Amino acid sequence: QVQLIESGGGLVQAGDSLRLSCAASGRTLSGYAMAWFRQAPGKGRELVAAISRSGGNTDYPDSVKGRFTISRDNTKSTLYLQMNSLKPEDTAVYYCAAALTANWMGVISDPRQYDYWGQGTQVTVSS
């Protein structure tokens, strides 16, 4: 069992930066592909960034590409999301997720393939 705990959310102004962290307890994250998703009120859950087990591969949707950076430190069992140039449309609850992957070394973008989820952290960007 893996428990994921997000932190770092808050209220910021447009153009500001935030860094989210996701700490895992229970076991090491080295065997898991990881990702950040977000969900705004009245909308579905969408991928924000995905990263492979080693951290060598990442994926971003066009809406955040060039502004957000996902990274991981497997020695600390922690996932990060650096968010720069934040926009009001980035306002949402942000969730980290982990997918146990036996042989797949790439990224996973489908939320249905993730096994564990954090409780979420609120990010609010004012204009």
PDB file of N, CA and C in Angstrom, residues 14-115:
ATOM      1  N   ALA A  14      -1.793  35.796 -10.630  1.00  0.00           N
ATOM      2  CA  ALA A  14      -1.380  35.427 -11.981  1.00  0.00           C
ATOM      3  C   ALA A  14       0.063  35.855 -12.216  1.00  0.00           C
ATOM      4  N   GLY A  15       0.837  34.930 -12.810  1.00  0.00           N
ATOM      5  CA  GLY A  15       2.242  35.187 -13.063  1.00  0.00           C
ATOM      6  C   GLY A  15       3.179  34.653 -11.994  1.00  0.00           C
ATOM      7  N   ASP A  16       2.632  34.302 -10.843  1.00  0.00           N
ATOM      8  CA  ASP A  16       3.449  33.761  -9.747  1.00  0.00           C
ATOM      9  C   ASP A  16       3.815  32.303 -10.006  1.00  0.00           C
ATOM     10  N   SER A  17       4.620  31.782  -9.089  1.00  0.00           N
ATOM     11  CA  SER A  17       5.053  30.383  -9.165  1.00  0.00           C
ATOM     12  C   SER A  17       4.680  29.646  -7.890  1.00  0.00           C
ATOM     13  N   LEU A  18       4.519  28.353  -8.009  1.00  0.00           N
ATOM     14  CA  LEU A  18       4.302  27.460  -6.880  1.00  0.00           C
ATOM     15  C   LEU A  18       5.025  26.158  -7.149  1.00  0.00           C
ATOM     16  N   ARG A  19       5.427  25.496  -6.073  1.00  0.00           N
ATOM     17  CA  ARG A  19       6.023  24.172  -6.199  1.00  0.00           C
ATOM     18  C   ARG A  19       5.225  23.206  -5.340  1.00  0.00           C
ATOM     19  N   LEU A  20       4.633  22.230  -5.989  1.00  0.00           N
ATOM     20  CA  LEU A  20       3.912  21.191  -5.277  1.00  0.00           C
ATOM     21  C   LEU A  20       4.840  20.019  -4.993  1.00  0.00           C
ATOM     22  N   SER A  21       4.612  19.381  -3.875  1.00  0.00           N
ATOM     23  CA  SER A  21       5.349  18.169  -3.520  1.00  0.00           C
ATOM     24  C   SER A  21       4.362  17.057  -3.215  1.00  0.00           C
ATOM     25  N   CYS A  22       4.782  15.841  -3.455  1.00  0.00           N
ATOM     26  CA  CYS A  22       3.975  14.658  -3.154  1.00  0.00           C
ATOM     27  C   CYS A  22       4.900  13.643  -2.502  1.00  0.00           C
ATOM     28  N   ALA A  23       4.708  13.447  -1.214  1.00  0.00           N
ATOM     29  CA  ALA A  23       5.536  12.524  -0.466  1.00  0.00           C
ATOM     30  C   ALA A  23       4.831  11.186  -0.324  1.00  0.00           C
ATOM     31  N   ALA A  24       5.571  10.130  -0.546  1.00  0.00           N
ATOM     32  CA  ALA A  24       5.002   8.785  -0.465  1.00  0.00           C
ATOM     33  C   ALA A  24       5.476   8.077   0.787  1.00  0.00           C
ATOM     34  N   SER A  25       4.581   7.350   1.386  1.00  0.00           N
ATOM     35  CA  SER A  25       4.955   6.517   2.530  1.00  0.00           C
ATOM     36  C   SER A  25       4.483   5.099   2.257  1.00  0.00           C
ATOM     37  N   GLY A  26       5.124   4.161   2.853  1.00  0.00           N
ATOM     38  CA  GLY A  26       4.733   2.774   2.669  1.00  0.00           C
ATOM     39  C   GLY A  26       5.740   1.982   1.871  1.00  0.00           C
ATOM     40  N   ARG A  27       6.271   2.573   0.837  1.00  0.00           N
ATOM     41  CA  ARG A  27       7.302   1.918   0.042  1.00  0.00           C
ATOM     42  C   ARG A  27       7.953   2.917  -0.894  1.00  0.00           C
ATOM     43  N   THR A  28       9.062   2.490  -1.478  1.00  0.00           N
ATOM     44  CA  THR A  28       9.761   3.357  -2.404  1.00  0.00           C
ATOM     45  C   THR A  28       8.949   3.570  -3.676  1.00  0.00           C
ATOM     46  N   LEU A  29       9.153   4.692  -4.326  1.00  0.00           N
ATOM     47  CA  LEU A  29       8.426   5.016  -5.549  1.00  0.00           C
ATOM     48  C   LEU A  29       9.152   4.588  -6.816  1.00  0.00           C
ATOM     49  N   SER A  30      10.294   3.958  -6.684  1.00  0.00           N
ATOM     50  CA  SER A  30      11.113   3.673  -7.858  1.00  0.00           C
ATOM     51  C   SER A  30      10.430   2.722  -8.833  1.00  0.00           C
ATOM     52  N   GLY A  31       9.457   1.942  -8.365  1.00  0.00           N
ATOM     53  CA  GLY A  31       8.771   1.013  -9.254  1.00  0.00           C
ATOM     54  C   GLY A  31       7.489   1.564  -9.836  1.00  0.00           C
ATOM     55  N   TYR A  32       7.249   2.855  -9.676  1.00  0.00           N
ATOM     56  CA  TYR A  32       5.988   3.471 -10.061  1.00  0.00           C
ATOM     57  C   TYR A  32       6.187   4.590 -11.074  1.00  0.00           C
ATOM     58  N   ALA A  33       5.370   4.587 -12.115  1.00  0.00           N
ATOM     59  CA  ALA A  33       5.216   5.787 -12.923  1.00  0.00           C
ATOM     60  C   ALA A  33       4.353   6.751 -12.119  1.00  0.00           C
ATOM     61  N   MET A  34       4.607   8.037 -12.271  1.00  0.00           N
ATOM     62  CA  MET A  34       3.913   9.034 -11.464  1.00  0.00           C
ATOM     63  C   MET A  34       3.323  10.122 -12.348  1.00  0.00           C
ATOM     64  N   ALA A  35       2.381  10.849 -11.786  1.00  0.00           N
ATOM     65  CA  ALA A  35       1.774  11.947 -12.543  1.00  0.00           C
ATOM     66  C   ALA A  35       1.079  12.926 -11.607  1.00  0.00           C
ATOM     67  N   TRP A  36       0.840  14.096 -12.137  1.00  0.00           N
ATOM     68  CA  TRP A  36      -0.018  15.081 -11.506  1.00  0.00           C
ATOM     69  C   TRP A  36      -1.258  15.256 -12.382  1.00  0.00           C
ATOM     70  N   PHE A  37      -2.402  15.260 -11.742  1.00  0.00           N
ATOM     71  CA  PHE A  37      -3.661  15.560 -12.404  1.00  0.00           C
ATOM     72  C   PHE A  37      -4.293  16.749 -11.685  1.00  0.00           C
ATOM     73  N   ARG A  38      -5.271  17.369 -12.317  1.00  0.00           N
ATOM     74  CA  ARG A  38      -6.003  18.430 -11.646  1.00  0.00           C
ATOM     75  C   ARG A  38      -7.481  18.354 -12.030  1.00  0.00           C
ATOM     76  N   GLN A  39      -8.287  18.913 -11.137  1.00  0.00           N
ATOM     77  CA  GLN A  39      -9.722  18.946 -11.392  1.00  0.00           C
ATOM     78  C   GLN A  39     -10.279  20.270 -10.923  1.00  0.00           C
ATOM     79  N   ALA A  40     -10.834  21.011 -11.862  1.00  0.00           N
ATOM     80  CA  ALA A  40     -11.474  22.287 -11.557  1.00  0.00           C
ATOM     81  C   ALA A  40     -12.959  22.049 -11.310  1.00  0.00           C
ATOM     82  N   PRO A  41     -13.629  22.946 -10.616  1.00  0.00           N
ATOM     83  CA  PRO A  41     -15.059  22.779 -10.347  1.00  0.00           C
ATOM     84  C   PRO A  41     -15.862  22.609 -11.627  1.00  0.00           C
ATOM     85  N   GLY A  42     -16.683  21.561 -11.666  1.00  0.00           N
ATOM     86  CA  GLY A  42     -17.524  21.316 -12.817  1.00  0.00           C
ATOM     87  C   GLY A  42     -16.821  20.693 -14.007  1.00  0.00           C
ATOM     88  N   LYS A  43     -15.548  20.344 -13.833  1.00  0.00           N
ATOM     89  CA  LYS A  43     -14.789  19.760 -14.932  1.00  0.00           C
ATOM     90  C   LYS A  43     -14.247  18.393 -14.538  1.00  0.00           C
ATOM     91  N   GLY A  44     -13.840  17.642 -15.537  1.00  0.00           N
ATOM     92  CA  GLY A  44     -13.269  16.333 -15.285  1.00  0.00           C
ATOM     93  C   GLY A  44     -11.812  16.429 -14.872  1.00  0.00           C
ATOM     94  N   ARG A  45     -11.267  15.307 -14.448  1.00  0.00           N
ATOM     95  CA  ARG A  45      -9.863  15.267 -14.040  1.00  0.00           C
ATOM     96  C   ARG A  45      -8.994  15.228 -15.293  1.00  0.00           C
ATOM     97  N   GLU A  46      -7.984  16.103 -15.350  1.00  0.00           N
ATOM     98  CA  GLU A  46      -7.117  16.167 -16.522  1.00  0.00           C
ATOM     99  C   GLU A  46      -5.653  16.007 -16.128  1.00  0.00           C
ATOM    100  N   LEU A  47      -4.903  15.431 -17.032  1.00  0.00           N
ATOM    101  CA  LEU A  47      -3.471  15.258 -16.821  1.00  0.00           C
ATOM    102  C   LEU A  47      -2.774  16.615 -16.866  1.00  0.00           C
ATOM    103  N   VAL A  48      -1.873  16.815 -15.913  1.00  0.00           N
ATOM    104  CA  VAL A  48      -1.044  18.012 -15.888  1.00  0.00           C
ATOM    105  C   VAL A  48       0.380  17.672 -16.303  1.00  0.00           C
ATOM    106  N   ALA A  49       0.887  16.558 -15.805  1.00  0.00           N
ATOM    107  CA  ALA A  49       2.246  16.138 -16.140  1.00  0.00           C
ATOM    108  C   ALA A  49       2.426  14.690 -15.729  1.00  0.00           C
ATOM    109  N   ALA A  50       3.200  13.956 -16.503  1.00  0.00           N
ATOM    110  CA  ALA A  50       3.492  12.563 -16.190  1.00  0.00           C
ATOM    111  C   ALA A  50       4.989  12.332 -16.297  1.00  0.00           C
ATOM    112  N   ILE A  51       5.493  11.382 -15.501  1.00  0.00           N
ATOM    113  CA  ILE A  51       6.923  11.095 -15.493  1.00  0.00           C
ATOM    114  C   ILE A  51       7.128   9.603 -15.353  1.00  0.00           C
ATOM    115  N   SER A  52       8.156   9.100 -16.012  1.00  0.00           N
ATOM    116  CA  SER A  52       8.443   7.679 -15.984  1.00  0.00           C
ATOM    117  C   SER A  52       9.126   7.281 -14.674  1.00  0.00           C
ATOM    118  N   ARG A  53       9.305   5.993 -14.491  1.00  0.00           N
ATOM    119  CA  ARG A  53       9.889   5.497 -13.246  1.00  0.00           C
ATOM    120  C   ARG A  53      11.259   6.109 -12.967  1.00  0.00           C
ATOM    121  N   SER A  54      12.069   6.219 -13.987  1.00  0.00           N
ATOM    122  CA  SER A  54      13.424   6.740 -13.801  1.00  0.00           C
ATOM    123  C   SER A  54      13.483   8.256 -13.809  1.00  0.00           C
ATOM    124  N   GLY A  55      12.421   8.875 -14.316  1.00  0.00           N
ATOM    125  CA  GLY A  55      12.428  10.325 -14.476  1.00  0.00           C
ATOM    126  C   GLY A  55      12.954  10.767 -15.819  1.00  0.00           C
ATOM    127  N   GLY A  56      13.339   9.820 -16.652  1.00  0.00           N
ATOM    128  CA  GLY A  56      13.937  10.158 -17.934  1.00  0.00           C
ATOM    129  C   GLY A  56      12.952  10.593 -18.999  1.00  0.00           C
ATOM    130  N   ASN A  57      11.689  10.240 -18.810  1.00  0.00           N
ATOM    131  CA  ASN A  57      10.645  10.616 -19.774  1.00  0.00           C
ATOM    132  C   ASN A  57       9.547  11.386 -19.070  1.00  0.00           C
ATOM    133  N   THR A  58       9.083  12.455 -19.723  1.00  0.00           N
ATOM    134  CA  THR A  58       7.988  13.257 -19.176  1.00  0.00           C
ATOM    135  C   THR A  58       6.989  13.582 -20.276  1.00  0.00           C
ATOM    136  N   ASP A  59       5.800  13.965 -19.876  1.00  0.00           N
ATOM    137  CA  ASP A  59       4.757  14.324 -20.835  1.00  0.00           C
ATOM    138  C   ASP A  59       3.900  15.428 -20.236  1.00  0.00           C
ATOM    139  N   TYR A  60       3.540  16.392 -21.065  1.00  0.00           N
ATOM    140  CA  TYR A  60       2.714  17.517 -20.626  1.00  0.00           C
ATOM    141  C   TYR A  60       1.666  17.824 -21.688  1.00  0.00           C
ATOM    142  N   PRO A  61       0.493  18.254 -21.278  1.00  0.00           N
ATOM    143  CA  PRO A  61      -0.459  18.758 -22.271  1.00  0.00           C
ATOM    144  C   PRO A  61      -0.024  20.146 -22.719  1.00  0.00           C
ATOM    145  N   ASP A  62      -0.541  20.582 -23.857  1.00  0.00           N
ATOM    146  CA  ASP A  62      -0.149  21.886 -24.392  1.00  0.00           C
ATOM    147  C   ASP A  62      -0.482  23.033 -23.435  1.00  0.00           C
ATOM    148  N   SER A  63      -1.517  22.842 -22.622  1.00  0.00           N
ATOM    149  CA  SER A  63      -1.964  23.919 -21.731  1.00  0.00           C
ATOM    150  C   SER A  63      -0.922  24.313 -20.684  1.00  0.00           C
ATOM    151  N   VAL A  64      -0.001  23.412 -20.358  1.00  0.00           N
ATOM    152  CA  VAL A  64       1.007  23.715 -19.327  1.00  0.00           C
ATOM    153  C   VAL A  64       2.430  23.591 -19.845  1.00  0.00           C
ATOM    154  N   LYS A  65       2.590  23.100 -21.049  1.00  0.00           N
ATOM    155  CA  LYS A  65       3.936  22.879 -21.594  1.00  0.00           C
ATOM    156  C   LYS A  65       4.715  24.198 -21.624  1.00  0.00           C
ATOM    157  N   GLY A  66       5.940  24.135 -21.129  1.00  0.00           N
ATOM    158  CA  GLY A  66       6.780  25.328 -21.064  1.00  0.00           C
ATOM    159  C   GLY A  66       6.621  26.125 -19.780  1.00  0.00           C
ATOM    160  N   ARG A  67       5.566  25.829 -19.007  1.00  0.00           N
ATOM    161  CA  ARG A  67       5.340  26.534 -17.740  1.00  0.00           C
ATOM    162  C   ARG A  67       5.517  25.614 -16.537  1.00  0.00           C
ATOM    163  N   PHE A  68       5.128  24.346 -16.688  1.00  0.00           N
ATOM    164  CA  PHE A  68       5.204  23.379 -15.586  1.00  0.00           C
ATOM    165  C   PHE A  68       6.326  22.385 -15.834  1.00  0.00           C
ATOM    166  N   THR A  69       6.943  21.941 -14.745  1.00  0.00           N
ATOM    167  CA  THR A  69       7.984  20.931 -14.828  1.00  0.00           C
ATOM    168  C   THR A  69       7.768  19.893 -13.738  1.00  0.00           C
ATOM    169  N   ILE A  70       7.678  18.639 -14.156  1.00  0.00           N
ATOM    170  CA  ILE A  70       7.541  17.538 -13.214  1.00  0.00           C
ATOM    171  C   ILE A  70       8.916  16.912 -12.993  1.00  0.00           C
ATOM    172  N   SER A  71       9.174  16.515 -11.757  1.00  0.00           N
ATOM    173  CA  SER A  71      10.438  15.849 -11.432  1.00  0.00           C
ATOM    174  C   SER A  71      10.197  14.927 -10.245  1.00  0.00           C
ATOM    175  N   ARG A  72      11.157  14.076 -10.009  1.00  0.00           N
ATOM    176  CA  ARG A  72      11.032  13.131  -8.911  1.00  0.00           C
ATOM    177  C   ARG A  72      12.383  12.859  -8.298  1.00  0.00           C
ATOM    178  N   ASP A  73      12.359  12.526  -7.018  1.00  0.00           N
ATOM    179  CA  ASP A  73      13.553  12.112  -6.299  1.00  0.00           C
ATOM    180  C   ASP A  73      13.225  10.767  -5.661  1.00  0.00           C
ATOM    181  N   ASN A  74      13.639   9.710  -6.314  1.00  0.00           N
ATOM    182  CA  ASN A  74      13.295   8.372  -5.822  1.00  0.00           C
ATOM    183  C   ASN A  74      13.975   8.059  -4.491  1.00  0.00           C
ATOM    184  N   THR A  75      15.099   8.694  -4.208  1.00  0.00           N
ATOM    185  CA  THR A  75      15.772   8.457  -2.927  1.00  0.00           C
ATOM    186  C   THR A  75      14.963   9.027  -1.766  1.00  0.00           C
ATOM    187  N   LYS A  76      14.152  10.048  -2.062  1.00  0.00           N
ATOM    188  CA  LYS A  76      13.306  10.662  -1.040  1.00  0.00           C
ATOM    189  C   LYS A  76      11.843  10.259  -1.201  1.00  0.00           C
ATOM    190  N   SER A  77      11.551   9.417  -2.195  1.00  0.00           N
ATOM    191  CA  SER A  77      10.176   9.002  -2.477  1.00  0.00           C
ATOM    192  C   SER A  77       9.257  10.217  -2.592  1.00  0.00           C
ATOM    193  N   THR A  78       9.691  11.189  -3.362  1.00  0.00           N
ATOM    194  CA  THR A  78       8.947  12.435  -3.495  1.00  0.00           C
ATOM    195  C   THR A  78       8.838  12.849  -4.957  1.00  0.00           C
ATOM    196  N   LEU A  79       7.653  13.318  -5.302  1.00  0.00           N
ATOM    197  CA  LEU A  79       7.349  13.832  -6.629  1.00  0.00           C
ATOM    198  C   LEU A  79       7.140  15.339  -6.509  1.00  0.00           C
ATOM    199  N   TYR A  80       7.554  16.072  -7.535  1.00  0.00           N
ATOM    200  CA  TYR A  80       7.432  17.528  -7.510  1.00  0.00           C
ATOM    201  C   TYR A  80       6.724  18.039  -8.765  1.00  0.00           C
ATOM    202  N   LEU A  81       6.139  19.220  -8.632  1.00  0.00           N
ATOM    203  CA  LEU A  81       5.598  19.922  -9.786  1.00  0.00           C
ATOM    204  C   LEU A  81       5.918  21.401  -9.614  1.00  0.00           C
ATOM    205  N   GLN A  82       6.839  21.886 -10.435  1.00  0.00           N
ATOM    206  CA  GLN A  82       7.164  23.306 -10.434  1.00  0.00           C
ATOM    207  C   GLN A  82       6.237  23.996 -11.412  1.00  0.00           C
ATOM    208  N   MET A  83       5.484  24.973 -10.930  1.00  0.00           N
ATOM    209  CA  MET A  83       4.512  25.678 -11.758  1.00  0.00           C
ATOM    210  C   MET A  83       4.900  27.147 -11.833  1.00  0.00           C
ATOM    211  N   ASN A  84       5.211  27.588 -13.023  1.00  0.00           N
ATOM    212  CA  ASN A  84       5.592  28.985 -13.261  1.00  0.00           C
ATOM    213  C   ASN A  84       4.548  29.672 -14.129  1.00  0.00           C
ATOM    214  N   SER A  85       4.572  30.992 -14.115  1.00  0.00           N
ATOM    215  CA  SER A  85       3.666  31.793 -14.946  1.00  0.00           C
ATOM    216  C   SER A  85       2.227  31.314 -14.799  1.00  0.00           C
ATOM    217  N   LEU A  86       1.796  31.171 -13.574  1.00  0.00           N
ATOM    218  CA  LEU A  86       0.458  30.636 -13.319  1.00  0.00           C
ATOM    219  C   LEU A  86      -0.634  31.557 -13.856  1.00  0.00           C
ATOM    220  N   LYS A  87      -1.701  30.932 -14.313  1.00  0.00           N
ATOM    221  CA  LYS A  87      -2.846  31.634 -14.890  1.00  0.00           C
ATOM    222  C   LYS A  87      -4.103  31.297 -14.078  1.00  0.00           C
ATOM    223  N   PRO A  88      -5.098  32.157 -14.131  1.00  0.00           N
ATOM    224  CA  PRO A  88      -6.342  31.855 -13.402  1.00  0.00           C
ATOM    225  C   PRO A  88      -6.944  30.509 -13.820  1.00  0.00           C
ATOM    226  N   GLU A  89      -6.771  30.122 -15.071  1.00  0.00           N
ATOM    227  CA  GLU A  89      -7.322  28.846 -15.527  1.00  0.00           C
ATOM    228  C   GLU A  89      -6.573  27.640 -14.980  1.00  0.00           C
ATOM    229  N   ASP A  90      -5.475  27.870 -14.262  1.00  0.00           N
ATOM    230  CA  ASP A  90      -4.780  26.784 -13.584  1.00  0.00           C
ATOM    231  C   ASP A  90      -5.417  26.463 -12.226  1.00  0.00           C
ATOM    232  N   THR A  91      -6.384  27.257 -11.828  1.00  0.00           N
ATOM    233  CA  THR A  91      -7.057  27.031 -10.554  1.00  0.00           C
ATOM    234  C   THR A  91      -7.761  25.683 -10.547  1.00  0.00           C
ATOM    235  N   ALA A  92      -7.433  24.857  -9.562  1.00  0.00           N
ATOM    236  CA  ALA A  92      -7.982  23.503  -9.477  1.00  0.00           C
ATOM    237  C   ALA A  92      -7.437  22.823  -8.227  1.00  0.00           C
ATOM    238  N   VAL A  93      -7.984  21.654  -7.948  1.00  0.00           N
ATOM    239  CA  VAL A  93      -7.375  20.767  -6.961  1.00  0.00           C
ATOM    240  C   VAL A  93      -6.388  19.882  -7.715  1.00  0.00           C
ATOM    241  N   TYR A  94      -5.179  19.835  -7.212  1.00  0.00           N
ATOM    242  CA  TYR A  94      -4.114  19.067  -7.857  1.00  0.00           C
ATOM    243  C   TYR A  94      -3.870  17.776  -7.088  1.00  0.00           C
ATOM    244  N   TYR A  95      -3.811  16.671  -7.828  1.00  0.00           N
ATOM    245  CA  TYR A  95      -3.616  15.352  -7.249  1.00  0.00           C
ATOM    246  C   TYR A  95      -2.367  14.704  -7.809  1.00  0.00           C
ATOM    247  N   CYS A  96      -1.615  14.032  -6.960  1.00  0.00           N
ATOM    248  CA  CYS A  96      -0.546  13.187  -7.481  1.00  0.00           C
ATOM    249  C   CYS A  96      -1.050  11.739  -7.509  1.00  0.00           C
ATOM    250  N   ALA A  97      -0.473  10.965  -8.386  1.00  0.00           N
ATOM    251  CA  ALA A  97      -0.906   9.591  -8.579  1.00  0.00           C
ATOM    252  C   ALA A  97       0.288   8.709  -8.895  1.00  0.00           C
ATOM    253  N   ALA A  98       0.168   7.432  -8.516  1.00  0.00           N
ATOM    254  CA  ALA A  98       1.239   6.461  -8.737  1.00  0.00           C
ATOM    255  C   ALA A  98       0.679   5.208  -9.388  1.00  0.00           C
ATOM    256  N   ALA A  99       1.399   4.707 -10.390  1.00  0.00           N
ATOM    257  CA  ALA A  99       1.000   3.501 -11.103  1.00  0.00           C
ATOM    258  C   ALA A  99       2.126   2.481 -11.016  1.00  0.00           C
ATOM    259  N   LEU A 100       1.832   1.318 -10.437  1.00  0.00           N
ATOM    260  CA  LEU A 100       2.838   0.269 -10.338  1.00  0.00           C
ATOM    261  C   LEU A 100       3.067  -0.320 -11.723  1.00  0.00           C
ATOM    262  N   THR A 101       4.303  -0.261 -12.207  1.00  0.00           N
ATOM    263  CA  THR A 101       4.617  -0.733 -13.551  1.00  0.00           C
ATOM    264  C   THR A 101       5.693  -1.797 -13.459  1.00  0.00           C
ATOM    265  N   ALA A 102       5.369  -2.999 -13.932  1.00  0.00           N
ATOM    266  CA  ALA A 102       6.323  -4.094 -13.850  1.00  0.00           C
ATOM    267  C   ALA A 102       7.417  -3.971 -14.904  1.00  0.00           C
ATOM    268  N   ASN A 103       7.012  -3.773 -16.166  1.00  0.00           N
ATOM    269  CA  ASN A 103       7.989  -3.752 -17.256  1.00  0.00           C
ATOM    270  C   ASN A 103       7.944  -2.474 -18.083  1.00  0.00           C
ATOM    271  N   TRP A 104       6.924  -1.645 -17.894  1.00  0.00           N
ATOM    272  CA  TRP A 104       6.768  -0.421 -18.683  1.00  0.00           C
ATOM    273  C   TRP A 104       7.645   0.673 -18.109  1.00  0.00           C
ATOM    274  N   MET A 105       8.535   1.222 -18.936  1.00  0.00           N
ATOM    275  CA  MET A 105       9.479   2.235 -18.472  1.00  0.00           C
ATOM    276  C   MET A 105       9.112   3.636 -18.938  1.00  0.00           C
ATOM    277  N   GLY A 106       7.966   3.772 -19.622  1.00  0.00           N
ATOM    278  CA  GLY A 106       7.576   5.064 -20.143  1.00  0.00           C
ATOM    279  C   GLY A 106       6.631   5.802 -19.225  1.00  0.00           C
ATOM    280  N   VAL A 107       5.955   6.815 -19.757  1.00  0.00           N
ATOM    281  CA  VAL A 107       4.983   7.577 -18.993  1.00  0.00           C
ATOM    282  C   VAL A 107       3.598   6.961 -19.178  1.00  0.00           C
ATOM    283  N   ILE A 108       2.706   7.293 -18.260  1.00  0.00           N
ATOM    284  CA  ILE A 108       1.315   6.842 -18.319  1.00  0.00           C
ATOM    285  C   ILE A 108       0.435   8.076 -18.206  1.00  0.00           C
ATOM    286  N   SER A 109      -0.407   8.289 -19.197  1.00  0.00           N
ATOM    287  CA  SER A 109      -1.243   9.483 -19.221  1.00  0.00           C
ATOM    288  C   SER A 109      -2.694   9.206 -18.841  1.00  0.00           C
ATOM    289  N   ASP A 110      -3.107   7.956 -18.885  1.00  0.00           N
ATOM    290  CA  ASP A 110      -4.492   7.580 -18.611  1.00  0.00           C
ATOM    291  C   ASP A 110      -4.713   7.469 -17.109  1.00  0.00           C
ATOM    292  N   PRO A 111      -5.591   8.290 -16.521  1.00  0.00           N
ATOM    293  CA  PRO A 111      -5.804   8.212 -15.070  1.00  0.00           C
ATOM    294  C   PRO A 111      -6.340   6.865 -14.609  1.00  0.00           C
ATOM    295  N   ARG A 112      -6.988   6.119 -15.505  1.00  0.00           N
ATOM    296  CA  ARG A 112      -7.543   4.811 -15.128  1.00  0.00           C
ATOM    297  C   ARG A 112      -6.466   3.789 -14.823  1.00  0.00           C
ATOM    298  N   GLN A 113      -5.246   4.065 -15.240  1.00  0.00           N
ATOM    299  CA  GLN A 113      -4.158   3.125 -15.002  1.00  0.00           C
ATOM    300  C   GLN A 113      -3.393   3.410 -13.706  1.00  0.00           C
ATOM    301  N   TYR A 114      -3.821   4.428 -12.991  1.00  0.00           N
ATOM    302  CA  TYR A 114      -3.125   4.752 -11.742  1.00  0.00           C
ATOM    303  C   TYR A 114      -3.762   4.030 -10.561  1.00  0.00           C
ATOM    304  N   ASP A 115      -2.903   3.519  -9.689  1.00  0.00           N
ATOM    305  CA  ASP A 115      -3.352   2.671  -8.589  1.00  0.00           C
ATOM    306  C   ASP A 115      -3.570   3.457  -7.293  1.00  0.00           C
TER     307      ASP A 115
END
